Each structure stands twice: as C-alpha cells, then as structure tokens.
mmCIF file with all atom_site columns, C-alpha atoms in Angstrom:
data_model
loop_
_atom_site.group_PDB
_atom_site.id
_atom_site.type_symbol
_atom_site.label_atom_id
_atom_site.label_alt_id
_atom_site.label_comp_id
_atom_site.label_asym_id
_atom_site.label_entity_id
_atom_site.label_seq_id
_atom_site.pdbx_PDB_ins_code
_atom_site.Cartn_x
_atom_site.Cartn_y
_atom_site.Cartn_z
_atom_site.occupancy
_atom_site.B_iso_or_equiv
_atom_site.pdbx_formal_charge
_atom_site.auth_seq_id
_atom_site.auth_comp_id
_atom_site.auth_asym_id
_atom_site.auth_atom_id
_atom_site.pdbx_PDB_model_num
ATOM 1   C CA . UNK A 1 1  ? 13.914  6.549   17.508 1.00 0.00 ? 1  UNK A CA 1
ATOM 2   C CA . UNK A 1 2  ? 12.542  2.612   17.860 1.00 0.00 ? 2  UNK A CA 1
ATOM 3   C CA . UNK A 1 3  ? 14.337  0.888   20.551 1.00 0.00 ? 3  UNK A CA 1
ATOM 4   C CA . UNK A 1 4  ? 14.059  -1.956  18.957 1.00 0.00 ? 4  UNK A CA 1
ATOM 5   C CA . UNK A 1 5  ? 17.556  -3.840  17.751 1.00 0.00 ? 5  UNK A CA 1
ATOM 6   C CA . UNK A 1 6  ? 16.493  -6.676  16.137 1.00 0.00 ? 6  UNK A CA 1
ATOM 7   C CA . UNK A 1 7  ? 13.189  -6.836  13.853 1.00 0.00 ? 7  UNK A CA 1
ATOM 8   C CA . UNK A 1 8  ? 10.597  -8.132  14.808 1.00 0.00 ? 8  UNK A CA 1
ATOM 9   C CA . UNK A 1 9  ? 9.769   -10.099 11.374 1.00 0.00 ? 9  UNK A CA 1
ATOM 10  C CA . UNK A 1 10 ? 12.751  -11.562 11.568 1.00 0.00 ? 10 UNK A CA 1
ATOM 11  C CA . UNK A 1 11 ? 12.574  -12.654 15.314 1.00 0.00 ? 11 UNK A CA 1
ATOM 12  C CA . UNK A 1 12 ? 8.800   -14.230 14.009 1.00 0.00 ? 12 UNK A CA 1
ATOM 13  C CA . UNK A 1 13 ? 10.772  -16.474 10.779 1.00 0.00 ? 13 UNK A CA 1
ATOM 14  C CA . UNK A 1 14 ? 13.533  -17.715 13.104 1.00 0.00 ? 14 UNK A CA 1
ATOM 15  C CA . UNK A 1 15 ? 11.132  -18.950 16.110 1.00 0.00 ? 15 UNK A CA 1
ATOM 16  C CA . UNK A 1 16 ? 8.481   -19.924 13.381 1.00 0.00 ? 16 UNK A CA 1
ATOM 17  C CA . UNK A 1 17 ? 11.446  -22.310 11.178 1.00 0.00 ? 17 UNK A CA 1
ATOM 18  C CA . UNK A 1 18 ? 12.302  -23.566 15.045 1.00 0.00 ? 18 UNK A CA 1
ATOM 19  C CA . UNK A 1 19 ? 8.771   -24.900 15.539 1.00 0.00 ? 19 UNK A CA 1
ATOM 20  C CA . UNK A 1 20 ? 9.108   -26.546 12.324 1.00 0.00 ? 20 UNK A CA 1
ATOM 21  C CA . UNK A 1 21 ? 5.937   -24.372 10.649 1.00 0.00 ? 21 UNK A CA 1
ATOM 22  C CA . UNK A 1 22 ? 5.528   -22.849 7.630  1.00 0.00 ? 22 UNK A CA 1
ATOM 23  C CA . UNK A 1 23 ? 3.627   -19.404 7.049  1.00 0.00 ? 23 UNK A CA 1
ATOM 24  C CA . UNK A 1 24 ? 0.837   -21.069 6.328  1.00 0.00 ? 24 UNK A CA 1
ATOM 25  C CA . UNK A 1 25 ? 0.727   -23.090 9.483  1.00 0.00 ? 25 UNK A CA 1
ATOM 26  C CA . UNK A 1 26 ? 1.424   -20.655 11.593 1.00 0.00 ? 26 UNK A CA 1
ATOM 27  C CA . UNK A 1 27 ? -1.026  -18.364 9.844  1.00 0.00 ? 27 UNK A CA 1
ATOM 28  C CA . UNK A 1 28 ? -3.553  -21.085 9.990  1.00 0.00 ? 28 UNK A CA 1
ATOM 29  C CA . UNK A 1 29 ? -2.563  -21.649 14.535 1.00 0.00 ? 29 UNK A CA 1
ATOM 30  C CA . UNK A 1 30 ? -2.446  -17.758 14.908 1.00 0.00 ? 30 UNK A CA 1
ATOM 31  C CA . UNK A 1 31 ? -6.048  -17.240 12.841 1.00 0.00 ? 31 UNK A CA 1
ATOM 32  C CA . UNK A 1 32 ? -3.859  -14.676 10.287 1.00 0.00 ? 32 UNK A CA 1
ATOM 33  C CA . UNK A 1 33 ? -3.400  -15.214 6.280  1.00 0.00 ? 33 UNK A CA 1
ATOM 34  C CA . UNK A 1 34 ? -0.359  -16.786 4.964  1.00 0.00 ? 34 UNK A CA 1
ATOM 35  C CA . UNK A 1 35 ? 0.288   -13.541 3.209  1.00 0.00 ? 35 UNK A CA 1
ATOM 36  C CA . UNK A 1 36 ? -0.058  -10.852 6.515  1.00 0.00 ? 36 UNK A CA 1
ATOM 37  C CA . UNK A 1 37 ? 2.755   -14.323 8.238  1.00 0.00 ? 37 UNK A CA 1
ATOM 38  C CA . UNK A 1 38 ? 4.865   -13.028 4.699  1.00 0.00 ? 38 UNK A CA 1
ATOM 39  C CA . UNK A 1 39 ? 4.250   -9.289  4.952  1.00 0.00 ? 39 UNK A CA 1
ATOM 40  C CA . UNK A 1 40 ? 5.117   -9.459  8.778  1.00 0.00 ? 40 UNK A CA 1
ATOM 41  C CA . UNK A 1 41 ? 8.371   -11.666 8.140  1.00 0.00 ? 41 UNK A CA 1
ATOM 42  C CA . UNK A 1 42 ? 9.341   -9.338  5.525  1.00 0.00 ? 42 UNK A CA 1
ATOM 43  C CA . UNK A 1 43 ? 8.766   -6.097  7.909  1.00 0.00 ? 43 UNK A CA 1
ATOM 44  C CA . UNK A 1 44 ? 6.300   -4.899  5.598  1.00 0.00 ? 44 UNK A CA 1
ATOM 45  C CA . UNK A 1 45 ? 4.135   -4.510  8.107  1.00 0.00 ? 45 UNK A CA 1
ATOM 46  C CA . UNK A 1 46 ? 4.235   -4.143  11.895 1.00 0.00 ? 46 UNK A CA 1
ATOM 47  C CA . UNK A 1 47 ? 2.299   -6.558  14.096 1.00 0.00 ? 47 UNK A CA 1
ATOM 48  C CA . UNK A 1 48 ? -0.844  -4.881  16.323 1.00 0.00 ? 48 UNK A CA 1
ATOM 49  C CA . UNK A 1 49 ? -0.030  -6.570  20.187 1.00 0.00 ? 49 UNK A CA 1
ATOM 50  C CA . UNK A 1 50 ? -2.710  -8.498  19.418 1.00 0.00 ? 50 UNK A CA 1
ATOM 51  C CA . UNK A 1 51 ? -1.426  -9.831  16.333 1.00 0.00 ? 51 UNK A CA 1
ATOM 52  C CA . UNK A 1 52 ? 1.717   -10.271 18.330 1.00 0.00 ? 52 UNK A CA 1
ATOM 53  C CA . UNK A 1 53 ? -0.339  -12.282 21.093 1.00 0.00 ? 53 UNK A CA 1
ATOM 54  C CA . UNK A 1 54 ? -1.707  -14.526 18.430 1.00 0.00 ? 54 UNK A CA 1
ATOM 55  C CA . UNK A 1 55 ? 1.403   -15.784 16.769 1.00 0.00 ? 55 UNK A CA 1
ATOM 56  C CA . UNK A 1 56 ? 2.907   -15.631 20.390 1.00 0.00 ? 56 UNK A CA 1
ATOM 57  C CA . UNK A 1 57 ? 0.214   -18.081 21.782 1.00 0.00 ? 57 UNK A CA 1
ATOM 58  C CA . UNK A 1 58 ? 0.288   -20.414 18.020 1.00 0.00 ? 58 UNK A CA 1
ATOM 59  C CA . UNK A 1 59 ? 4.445   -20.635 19.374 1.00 0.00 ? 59 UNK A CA 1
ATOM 60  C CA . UNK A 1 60 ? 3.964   -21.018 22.813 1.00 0.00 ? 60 UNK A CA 1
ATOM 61  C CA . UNK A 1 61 ? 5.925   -18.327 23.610 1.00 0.00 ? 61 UNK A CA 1
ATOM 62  C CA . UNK A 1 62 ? 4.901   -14.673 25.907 1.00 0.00 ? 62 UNK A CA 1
ATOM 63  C CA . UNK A 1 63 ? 4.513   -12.063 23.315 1.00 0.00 ? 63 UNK A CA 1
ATOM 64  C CA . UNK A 1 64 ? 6.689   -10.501 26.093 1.00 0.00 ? 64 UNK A CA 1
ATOM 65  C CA . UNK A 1 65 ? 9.516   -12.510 25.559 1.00 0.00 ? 65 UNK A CA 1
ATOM 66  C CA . UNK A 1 66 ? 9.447   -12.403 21.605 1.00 0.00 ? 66 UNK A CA 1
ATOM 67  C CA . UNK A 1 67 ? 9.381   -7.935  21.890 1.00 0.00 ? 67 UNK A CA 1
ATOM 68  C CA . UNK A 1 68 ? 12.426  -8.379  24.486 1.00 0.00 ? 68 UNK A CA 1
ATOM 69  C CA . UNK A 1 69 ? 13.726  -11.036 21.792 1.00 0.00 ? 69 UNK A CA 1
ATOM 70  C CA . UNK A 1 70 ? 13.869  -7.605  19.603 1.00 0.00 ? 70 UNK A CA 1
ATOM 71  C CA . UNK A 1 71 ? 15.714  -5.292  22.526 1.00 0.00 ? 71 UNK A CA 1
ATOM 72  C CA . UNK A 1 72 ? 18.856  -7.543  23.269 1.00 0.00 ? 72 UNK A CA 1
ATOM 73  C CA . UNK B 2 1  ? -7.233  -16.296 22.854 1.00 0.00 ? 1  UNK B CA 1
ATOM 74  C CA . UNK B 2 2  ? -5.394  -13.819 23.560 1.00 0.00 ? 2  UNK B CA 1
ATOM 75  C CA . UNK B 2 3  ? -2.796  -14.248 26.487 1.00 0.00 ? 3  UNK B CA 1
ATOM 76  C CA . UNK B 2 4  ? -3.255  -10.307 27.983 1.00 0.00 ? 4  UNK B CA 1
ATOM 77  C CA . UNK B 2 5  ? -4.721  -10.373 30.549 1.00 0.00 ? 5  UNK B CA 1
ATOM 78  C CA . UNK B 2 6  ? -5.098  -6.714  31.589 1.00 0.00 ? 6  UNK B CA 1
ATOM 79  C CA . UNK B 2 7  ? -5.706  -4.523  28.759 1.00 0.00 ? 7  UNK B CA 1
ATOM 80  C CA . UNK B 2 8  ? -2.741  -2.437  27.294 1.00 0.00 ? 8  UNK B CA 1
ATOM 81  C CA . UNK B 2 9  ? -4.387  0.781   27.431 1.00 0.00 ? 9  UNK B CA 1
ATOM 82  C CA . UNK B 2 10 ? -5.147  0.728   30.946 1.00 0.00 ? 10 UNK B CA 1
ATOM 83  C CA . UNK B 2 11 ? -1.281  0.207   31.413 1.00 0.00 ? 11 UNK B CA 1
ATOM 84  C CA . UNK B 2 12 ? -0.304  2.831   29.570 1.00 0.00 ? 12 UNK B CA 1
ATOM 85  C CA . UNK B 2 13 ? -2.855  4.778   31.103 1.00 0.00 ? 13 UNK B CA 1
ATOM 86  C CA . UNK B 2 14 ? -1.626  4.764   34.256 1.00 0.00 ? 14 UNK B CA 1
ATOM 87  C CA . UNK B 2 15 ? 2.175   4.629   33.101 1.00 0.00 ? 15 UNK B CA 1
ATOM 88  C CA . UNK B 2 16 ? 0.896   8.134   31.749 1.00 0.00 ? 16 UNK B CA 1
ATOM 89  C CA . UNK B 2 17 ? -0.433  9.109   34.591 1.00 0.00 ? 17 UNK B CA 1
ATOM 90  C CA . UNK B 2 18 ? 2.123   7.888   36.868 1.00 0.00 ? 18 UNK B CA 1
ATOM 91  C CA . UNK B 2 19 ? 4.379   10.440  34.621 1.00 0.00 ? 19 UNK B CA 1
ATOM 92  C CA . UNK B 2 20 ? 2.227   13.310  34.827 1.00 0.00 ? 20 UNK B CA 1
ATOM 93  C CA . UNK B 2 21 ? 1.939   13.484  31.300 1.00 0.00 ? 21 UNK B CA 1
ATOM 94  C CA . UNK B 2 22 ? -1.538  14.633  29.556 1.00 0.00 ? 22 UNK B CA 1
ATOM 95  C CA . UNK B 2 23 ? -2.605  12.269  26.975 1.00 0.00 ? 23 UNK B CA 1
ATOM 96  C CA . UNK B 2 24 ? -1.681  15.493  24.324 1.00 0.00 ? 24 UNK B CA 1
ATOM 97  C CA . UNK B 2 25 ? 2.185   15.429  26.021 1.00 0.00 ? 25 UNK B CA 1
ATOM 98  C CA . UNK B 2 26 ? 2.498   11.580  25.729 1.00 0.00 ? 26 UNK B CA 1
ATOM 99  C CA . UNK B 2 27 ? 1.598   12.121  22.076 1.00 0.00 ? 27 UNK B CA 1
ATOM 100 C CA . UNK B 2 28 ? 3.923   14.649  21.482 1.00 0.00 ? 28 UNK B CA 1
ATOM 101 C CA . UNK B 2 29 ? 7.004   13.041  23.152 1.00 0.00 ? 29 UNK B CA 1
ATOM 102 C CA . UNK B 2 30 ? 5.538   9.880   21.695 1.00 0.00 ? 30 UNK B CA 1
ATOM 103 C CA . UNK B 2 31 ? 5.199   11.504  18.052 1.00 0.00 ? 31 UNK B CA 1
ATOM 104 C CA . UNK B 2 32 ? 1.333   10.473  17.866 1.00 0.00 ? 32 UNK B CA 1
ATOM 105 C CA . UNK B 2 33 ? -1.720  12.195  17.657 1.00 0.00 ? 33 UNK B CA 1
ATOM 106 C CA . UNK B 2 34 ? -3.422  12.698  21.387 1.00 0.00 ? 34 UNK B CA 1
ATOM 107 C CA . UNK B 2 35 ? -7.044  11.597  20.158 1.00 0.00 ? 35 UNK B CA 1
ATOM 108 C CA . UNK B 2 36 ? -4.587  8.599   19.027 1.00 0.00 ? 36 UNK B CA 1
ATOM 109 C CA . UNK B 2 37 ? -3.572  8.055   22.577 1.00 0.00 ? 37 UNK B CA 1
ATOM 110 C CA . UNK B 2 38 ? -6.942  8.281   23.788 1.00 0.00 ? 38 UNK B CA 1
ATOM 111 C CA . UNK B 2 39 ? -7.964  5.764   21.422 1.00 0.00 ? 39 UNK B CA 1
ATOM 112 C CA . UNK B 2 40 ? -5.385  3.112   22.536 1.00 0.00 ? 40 UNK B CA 1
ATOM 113 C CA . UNK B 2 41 ? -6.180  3.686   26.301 1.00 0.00 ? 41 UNK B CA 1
ATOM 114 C CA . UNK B 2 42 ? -9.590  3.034   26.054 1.00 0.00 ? 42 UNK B CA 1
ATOM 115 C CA . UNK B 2 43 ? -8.993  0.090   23.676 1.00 0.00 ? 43 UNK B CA 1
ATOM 116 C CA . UNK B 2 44 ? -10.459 1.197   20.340 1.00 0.00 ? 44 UNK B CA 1
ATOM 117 C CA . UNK B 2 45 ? -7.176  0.580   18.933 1.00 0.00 ? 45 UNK B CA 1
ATOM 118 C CA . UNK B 2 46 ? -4.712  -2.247  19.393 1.00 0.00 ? 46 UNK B CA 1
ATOM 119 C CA . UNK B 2 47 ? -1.207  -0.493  19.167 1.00 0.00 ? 47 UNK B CA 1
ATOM 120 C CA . UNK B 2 48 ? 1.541   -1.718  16.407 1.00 0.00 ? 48 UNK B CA 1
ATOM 121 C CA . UNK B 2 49 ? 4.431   -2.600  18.055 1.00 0.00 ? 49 UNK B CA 1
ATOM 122 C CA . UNK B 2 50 ? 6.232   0.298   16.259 1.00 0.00 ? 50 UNK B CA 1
ATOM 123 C CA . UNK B 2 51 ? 3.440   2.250   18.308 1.00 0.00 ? 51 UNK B CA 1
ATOM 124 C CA . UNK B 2 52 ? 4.447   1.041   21.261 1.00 0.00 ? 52 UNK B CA 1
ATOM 125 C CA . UNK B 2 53 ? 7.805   1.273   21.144 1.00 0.00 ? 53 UNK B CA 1
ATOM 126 C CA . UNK B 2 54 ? 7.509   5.409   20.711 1.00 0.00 ? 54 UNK B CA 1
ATOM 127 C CA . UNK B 2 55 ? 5.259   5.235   23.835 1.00 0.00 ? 55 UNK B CA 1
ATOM 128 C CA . UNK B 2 56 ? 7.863   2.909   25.476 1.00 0.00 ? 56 UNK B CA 1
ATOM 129 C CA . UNK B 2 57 ? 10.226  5.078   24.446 1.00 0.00 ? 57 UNK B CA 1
ATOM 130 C CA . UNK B 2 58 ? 8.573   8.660   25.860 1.00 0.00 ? 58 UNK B CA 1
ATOM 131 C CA . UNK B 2 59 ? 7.763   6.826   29.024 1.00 0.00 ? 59 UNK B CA 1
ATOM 132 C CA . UNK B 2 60 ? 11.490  5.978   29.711 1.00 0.00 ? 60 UNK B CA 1
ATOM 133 C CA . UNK B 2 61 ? 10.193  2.313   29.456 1.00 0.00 ? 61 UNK B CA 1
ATOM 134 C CA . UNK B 2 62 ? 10.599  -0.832  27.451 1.00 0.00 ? 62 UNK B CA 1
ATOM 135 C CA . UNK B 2 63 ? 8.209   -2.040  25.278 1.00 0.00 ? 63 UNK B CA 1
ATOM 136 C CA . UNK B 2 64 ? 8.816   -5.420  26.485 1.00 0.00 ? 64 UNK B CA 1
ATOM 137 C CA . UNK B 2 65 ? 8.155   -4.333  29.636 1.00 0.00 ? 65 UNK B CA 1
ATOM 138 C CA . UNK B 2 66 ? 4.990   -2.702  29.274 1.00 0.00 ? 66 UNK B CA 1
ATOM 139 C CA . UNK B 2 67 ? 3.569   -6.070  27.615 1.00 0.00 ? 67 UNK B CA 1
ATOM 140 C CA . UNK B 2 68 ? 4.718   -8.172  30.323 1.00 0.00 ? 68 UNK B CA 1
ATOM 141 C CA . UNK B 2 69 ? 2.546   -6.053  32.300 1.00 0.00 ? 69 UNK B CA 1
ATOM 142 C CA . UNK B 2 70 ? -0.659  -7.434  30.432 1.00 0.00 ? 70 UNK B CA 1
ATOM 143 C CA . UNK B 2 71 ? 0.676   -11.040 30.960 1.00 0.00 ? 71 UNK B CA 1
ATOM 144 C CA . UNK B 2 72 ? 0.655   -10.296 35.159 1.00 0.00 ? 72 UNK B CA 1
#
C-alpha cells in the first residue's frame, strides 16, 4: 500500500557515503545516535518528518527532495 | 532547526478538509486510528514517513508533495 519505491534507509546511506560521513557524523550534524543513523539505514525503523528534516538539513538537502528520492 | 516551515498537520488538515473527509474517514482510508489523525493535525505527533505515505496515499497525493508544502 506505501507508495514508496525506493527505501528510504537506503536513499539516507547513499546521500550520507556521498557527503563523505559516517553514521556517527551524521548522527552527531542531525542531533540523532549513531545507532537510530544504523536502525534507519537498515529500515528498522521509519524516520518521524522531523527526523527526516534533521538528517535533511545535516545533508543540505529538502527533506522534500530525499521522500521524492523514494517515489521515482 | 528544522527546515518546515508550516506545520504538517495544518497541511494535512486542510488537504482533509479540502477532500471532505472527517478526520475518522481519513483514518480509515488511511488505515489509522482517527484520535491518531487528530493527534498529527494538531501537532502532538510528528508522523513516520510510513504514516504519511498512507495519508498521501488516501488523499490521492504524494508524500513528497505534501512535505514540500511545509518547505513553502
């Protein structure tokens, strides 16, 4: 029933290994643990949008463009 | 820090509303609980993405598009 195509925790490791960060960097720009960076990666666990808008802003990215990332 | 800025809720509160739908019809076509619904719209609860993909979803929208709305 999701629309989404593409995971999101995936769409997070490949813009997050672009930027050159590891979890624990971008955990540590996006005020999240290491572990929740891992869980979210993983698909463990889906983001909150404001989750989303953290990691979005610690990438300087929208958190738009990284859930339309997930639709194409 | 976050980059919204309008509040989700309100969106989907009047994407709702715009559709006619009582907050109990959203949740059903959404499959979530309508005190749920009324949660999120008044901001008590940030919505998963998952979340918002099923409300996306039963308001013939896309997710994506319902966050860029928060970034206008």
């Amino acid at each position: 029933m999701s629309q989404s195509k593409r995971p999101i925790g995936k769409i997070i490791r490949e813009l997050r290994e672009k930027s050159k960060l590891s979890q624990e960097q971008l955990g540590e720009r996006a005020g999240i643990h290491r572990t929740y960076v891992s869980q979210l990666e993983r698909g463990v666990k889906s983001p909150t949008l404001t989750i989303l808008e953290q990691i979005a802003e610690a990438l300087s990215i929208k958190a738009s463009t990284i859930v339309r990332m997930t639709e194409e």
